[in-house]
Short mmCIF file of C-alpha atoms in Angstrom, two decimals:
data_model
loop_
_atom_site.label_atom_id
_atom_site.label_comp_id
_atom_site.label_asym_id
_atom_site.label_seq_id
_atom_site.Cartn_x
_atom_site.Cartn_y
_atom_site.Cartn_z
CA UNK A 212 13.24 -166.80 -155.92
CA UNK A 213 13.78 -170.53 -155.40
CA UNK A 214 15.60 -170.00 -152.09
CA UNK A 215 15.03 -170.40 -148.39
CA UNK A 216 16.66 -167.50 -146.50
CA UNK A 217 16.95 -168.07 -142.73
CA UNK A 218 18.96 -167.27 -139.59
CA UNK A 219 19.48 -163.51 -140.06
CA UNK A 220 21.91 -161.76 -137.74
CA UNK A 221 22.86 -158.07 -137.58
CA UNK A 222 26.46 -156.94 -137.61
CA UNK A 223 27.40 -155.23 -134.30
CA UNK A 224 27.12 -151.73 -135.82
CA UNK A 225 23.79 -152.64 -137.48
CA UNK A 226 24.86 -151.82 -141.05
CA UNK A 227 24.72 -155.34 -142.49
CA UNK A 228 22.63 -158.47 -142.05
CA UNK A 229 24.18 -161.91 -142.55
CA UNK A 230 21.93 -164.87 -143.35
CA UNK A 231 21.86 -168.46 -144.54
CA UNK A 232 20.51 -169.20 -148.03
CA UNK A 233 19.57 -172.78 -148.99
CA UNK A 234 18.42 -174.18 -152.33
CA UNK A 235 18.21 -177.31 -154.44
CA UNK A 236 20.45 -177.12 -157.44
CA UNK A 237 17.52 -177.84 -159.75
CA UNK A 238 15.42 -175.14 -158.03
CA UNK A 239 12.45 -177.37 -157.10
CA UNK A 240 12.51 -177.09 -153.33
CA UNK A 241 14.55 -174.75 -151.12
CA UNK A 242 15.79 -177.24 -148.52
CA UNK A 243 19.32 -178.32 -147.90
CA UNK A 244 20.88 -179.45 -151.18
CA UNK A 245 23.24 -176.49 -151.23
CA UNK A 246 23.72 -173.48 -148.98
CA UNK A 247 25.88 -170.39 -148.60
CA UNK A 248 26.07 -167.40 -146.28
CA UNK A 249 25.10 -164.04 -147.77
CA UNK A 250 25.06 -160.49 -146.50
CA UNK A 251 22.90 -157.52 -147.35
CA UNK A 252 22.88 -153.92 -146.17
CA UNK A 253 20.23 -153.26 -143.54
CA UNK A 254 18.38 -151.03 -146.05
CA UNK A 255 17.98 -154.05 -148.37
CA UNK A 256 20.67 -153.10 -150.89
CA UNK A 257 24.02 -154.59 -151.90
CA UNK A 258 23.41 -158.31 -151.43
CA UNK A 259 26.55 -160.41 -151.75
CA UNK A 260 27.62 -163.99 -151.28
CA UNK A 261 30.11 -164.43 -148.41
CA UNK A 262 31.01 -168.14 -148.51
CA UNK A 263 31.39 -170.90 -151.06
CA UNK A 264 28.55 -173.41 -151.48
CA UNK A 265 28.31 -176.09 -148.79
CA UNK A 266 26.01 -178.92 -147.82
CA UNK A 267 24.40 -178.86 -144.38
CA UNK A 268 25.65 -175.38 -143.57
CA UNK A 269 24.78 -174.04 -140.13
CA UNK A 270 23.57 -170.57 -139.32
CA UNK A 271 26.25 -167.87 -139.19
CA UNK A 272 27.42 -166.21 -135.97
CA UNK A 273 29.39 -162.98 -135.70
CA UNK A 274 32.17 -162.27 -133.25
CA UNK A 275 31.32 -159.48 -130.77
CA UNK A 276 33.79 -157.15 -132.50
CA UNK A 277 32.21 -157.86 -135.91
CA UNK A 278 35.50 -158.94 -137.49
CA UNK A 279 34.83 -162.66 -137.87
CA UNK A 280 31.98 -164.96 -138.82
CA UNK A 281 31.82 -168.61 -137.77
CA UNK A 282 29.79 -171.47 -139.22
CA UNK A 283 29.88 -175.24 -139.50
CA UNK A 284 29.24 -177.51 -142.44
CA UNK A 285 28.27 -181.12 -141.71
CA UNK A 286 31.42 -181.60 -139.72
CA UNK A 287 33.07 -181.59 -136.31
CA UNK A 288 34.82 -178.30 -136.99
CA UNK A 289 33.96 -174.62 -137.11
CA UNK A 290 35.10 -172.42 -139.98
CA UNK A 291 36.28 -168.89 -139.13
CA UNK A 292 35.89 -166.29 -141.87
CA UNK A 293 37.45 -162.81 -141.83
CA UNK A 294 34.78 -160.31 -142.85
CA UNK A 295 37.48 -157.83 -143.85
CA UNK A 296 39.14 -160.13 -146.41
CA UNK A 297 36.14 -162.48 -146.92
CA UNK A 298 38.54 -165.43 -146.64
CA UNK A 299 38.67 -168.33 -144.25
CA UNK A 300 41.31 -167.58 -141.63
CA UNK A 301 41.02 -170.63 -139.43
CA UNK A 302 39.28 -173.79 -138.39
CA UNK A 303 38.33 -174.62 -134.82
CA UNK A 304 38.30 -178.33 -134.04
CA UNK A 305 36.83 -178.72 -130.56
CA UNK A 306 38.25 -181.50 -128.42
CA UNK A 307 35.35 -183.43 -126.84
CA UNK A 308 36.90 -184.66 -123.59
CA UNK A 309 33.57 -186.01 -122.26
CA UNK A 310 33.22 -188.77 -124.89
CA UNK A 311 34.09 -192.31 -123.70
CA UNK A 312 37.67 -193.37 -124.36
CA UNK A 313 38.31 -196.11 -126.89
CA UNK A 314 35.08 -195.58 -128.80
CA UNK A 315 34.81 -193.68 -132.10
CA UNK A 316 32.09 -191.10 -132.62
CA UNK A 317 30.80 -188.93 -135.44
CA UNK A 318 30.15 -185.33 -134.43
CA UNK A 319 28.24 -182.63 -136.32
CA UNK A 320 28.33 -179.12 -134.86
CA UNK A 321 25.30 -176.87 -135.33
CA UNK A 322 24.21 -173.34 -134.50
CA UNK A 323 27.40 -171.84 -133.03
CA UNK A 324 27.28 -168.56 -131.10
CA UNK A 325 30.03 -166.46 -129.55
CA UNK A 326 29.96 -165.60 -125.87
CA UNK A 327 29.57 -161.82 -125.33
CA UNK A 328 33.27 -161.48 -124.39
CA UNK A 329 34.36 -163.41 -127.52
CA UNK A 330 36.45 -165.88 -125.50
CA UNK A 331 34.31 -168.95 -126.14
CA UNK A 332 31.84 -170.42 -128.60
CA UNK A 333 28.70 -172.33 -127.63
CA UNK A 334 27.06 -174.80 -129.99
CA UNK A 335 24.77 -177.77 -130.28
CA UNK A 336 26.39 -181.02 -131.38
CA UNK A 337 24.90 -184.21 -132.81
CA UNK A 338 26.98 -187.12 -131.55
CA UNK A 339 26.51 -190.75 -132.52
CA UNK A 340 28.67 -193.90 -132.57
CA UNK A 341 30.77 -194.41 -135.70
CA UNK A 342 29.24 -196.65 -138.38
CA UNK A 343 25.64 -195.94 -137.35
CA UNK A 344 23.42 -195.53 -140.43
CA UNK A 345 22.21 -191.97 -139.78
CA UNK A 346 22.24 -189.10 -137.32
CA UNK A 347 18.62 -189.58 -136.29
CA UNK A 348 18.95 -193.18 -135.11
CA UNK A 349 18.34 -194.20 -131.52
CA UNK A 350 22.10 -193.97 -130.95
CA UNK A 351 22.18 -190.25 -131.69
CA UNK A 352 22.16 -187.52 -129.07
CA UNK A 353 22.57 -183.78 -128.96
CA UNK A 354 23.90 -181.56 -126.23
CA UNK A 355 25.12 -178.00 -125.73
CA UNK A 356 28.88 -177.51 -125.55
CA UNK A 357 31.21 -174.59 -124.84
CA UNK A 358 34.62 -174.34 -126.53
CA UNK A 359 37.17 -172.08 -124.83
CA UNK A 360 38.99 -170.37 -127.72
CA UNK A 361 42.13 -169.72 -125.67
CA UNK A 362 42.67 -173.35 -124.60
CA UNK A 363 40.60 -175.21 -127.26
CA UNK A 364 39.01 -177.25 -124.45
CA UNK A 365 35.38 -178.20 -124.95
CA UNK A 366 32.97 -179.06 -122.18
CA UNK A 367 29.38 -180.24 -122.21
CA UNK A 368 27.32 -177.66 -120.33
CA UNK A 369 23.79 -179.06 -120.85
CA UNK A 370 23.07 -182.75 -120.26
CA UNK A 371 21.72 -184.93 -123.04
CA UNK A 372 17.97 -185.57 -122.81
CA UNK A 373 15.79 -187.88 -124.89
CA UNK A 374 15.15 -184.98 -127.28
CA UNK A 375 18.56 -183.35 -127.32
CA UNK A 376 19.38 -179.67 -127.19
CA UNK A 377 20.24 -177.16 -129.90
CA UNK A 378 20.22 -173.40 -130.65
CA UNK A 379 22.00 -171.96 -127.62
CA UNK A 380 21.76 -168.22 -127.04
CA UNK A 381 23.77 -166.29 -124.45
CA UNK A 382 22.51 -163.29 -122.47
CA UNK A 383 24.43 -160.02 -123.00
CA UNK A 384 26.09 -160.33 -119.57
CA UNK A 385 27.18 -163.93 -120.33
CA UNK A 386 25.54 -165.26 -117.15
CA UNK A 387 22.58 -167.11 -118.71
CA UNK A 388 22.16 -169.50 -121.61
CA UNK A 389 18.80 -170.33 -123.15
CA UNK A 390 18.34 -173.24 -125.55
CA UNK A 391 15.74 -175.31 -127.37
CA UNK A 392 15.13 -179.02 -127.08
CA UNK A 393 14.82 -180.91 -130.35
CA UNK A 394 11.12 -181.36 -129.56
CA UNK A 395 10.73 -177.69 -130.67
CA UNK A 396 9.94 -176.53 -127.17
CA UNK A 397 11.84 -174.24 -124.84
CA UNK A 398 14.46 -176.57 -123.39
CA UNK A 399 15.63 -174.60 -120.41
CA UNK A 400 17.61 -171.76 -118.97
CA UNK A 401 21.06 -172.38 -117.56
CA UNK A 402 22.70 -169.93 -115.17
CA UNK A 403 26.48 -170.07 -115.41
#
């Protein structure tokens, strides 16, 4: 079909796969005009749409208990969806305490993942000064952040480099984070 299906993730029990589907509304090219999160049984049956249509939707991430799915959509907030009711049950708006006071910034969160204990969410974030023409200007930067879900405090855990960092992944014991630099190379491994 005229779709681009990416970012598959298994449910904790392995029965379903959740993935991101992107398409152009006219069907010409499957990149970024519209997107939604779908699920399918691991045997390939029973495909169903999980979210409404969004622009610039990020890959889905499942909570360790398999009850919630998080994603972002061209914004500085994370949407939390109950997989039981298939309805949005909350929005997480991380507080970026590391940004300079008195200056306004645009923030776009990408590629969120839960920590193995479910107490925090890690994500990449594009950050650029307000009123800049586009994300990919020289004023833009990306970094890896961790949002504590109990306190809603957000801290930068990987410094900004000329390329920026995205796609964090956490080891099963929660002690190590691996990430990619925007140059499409392995960015580093961080021991926490």
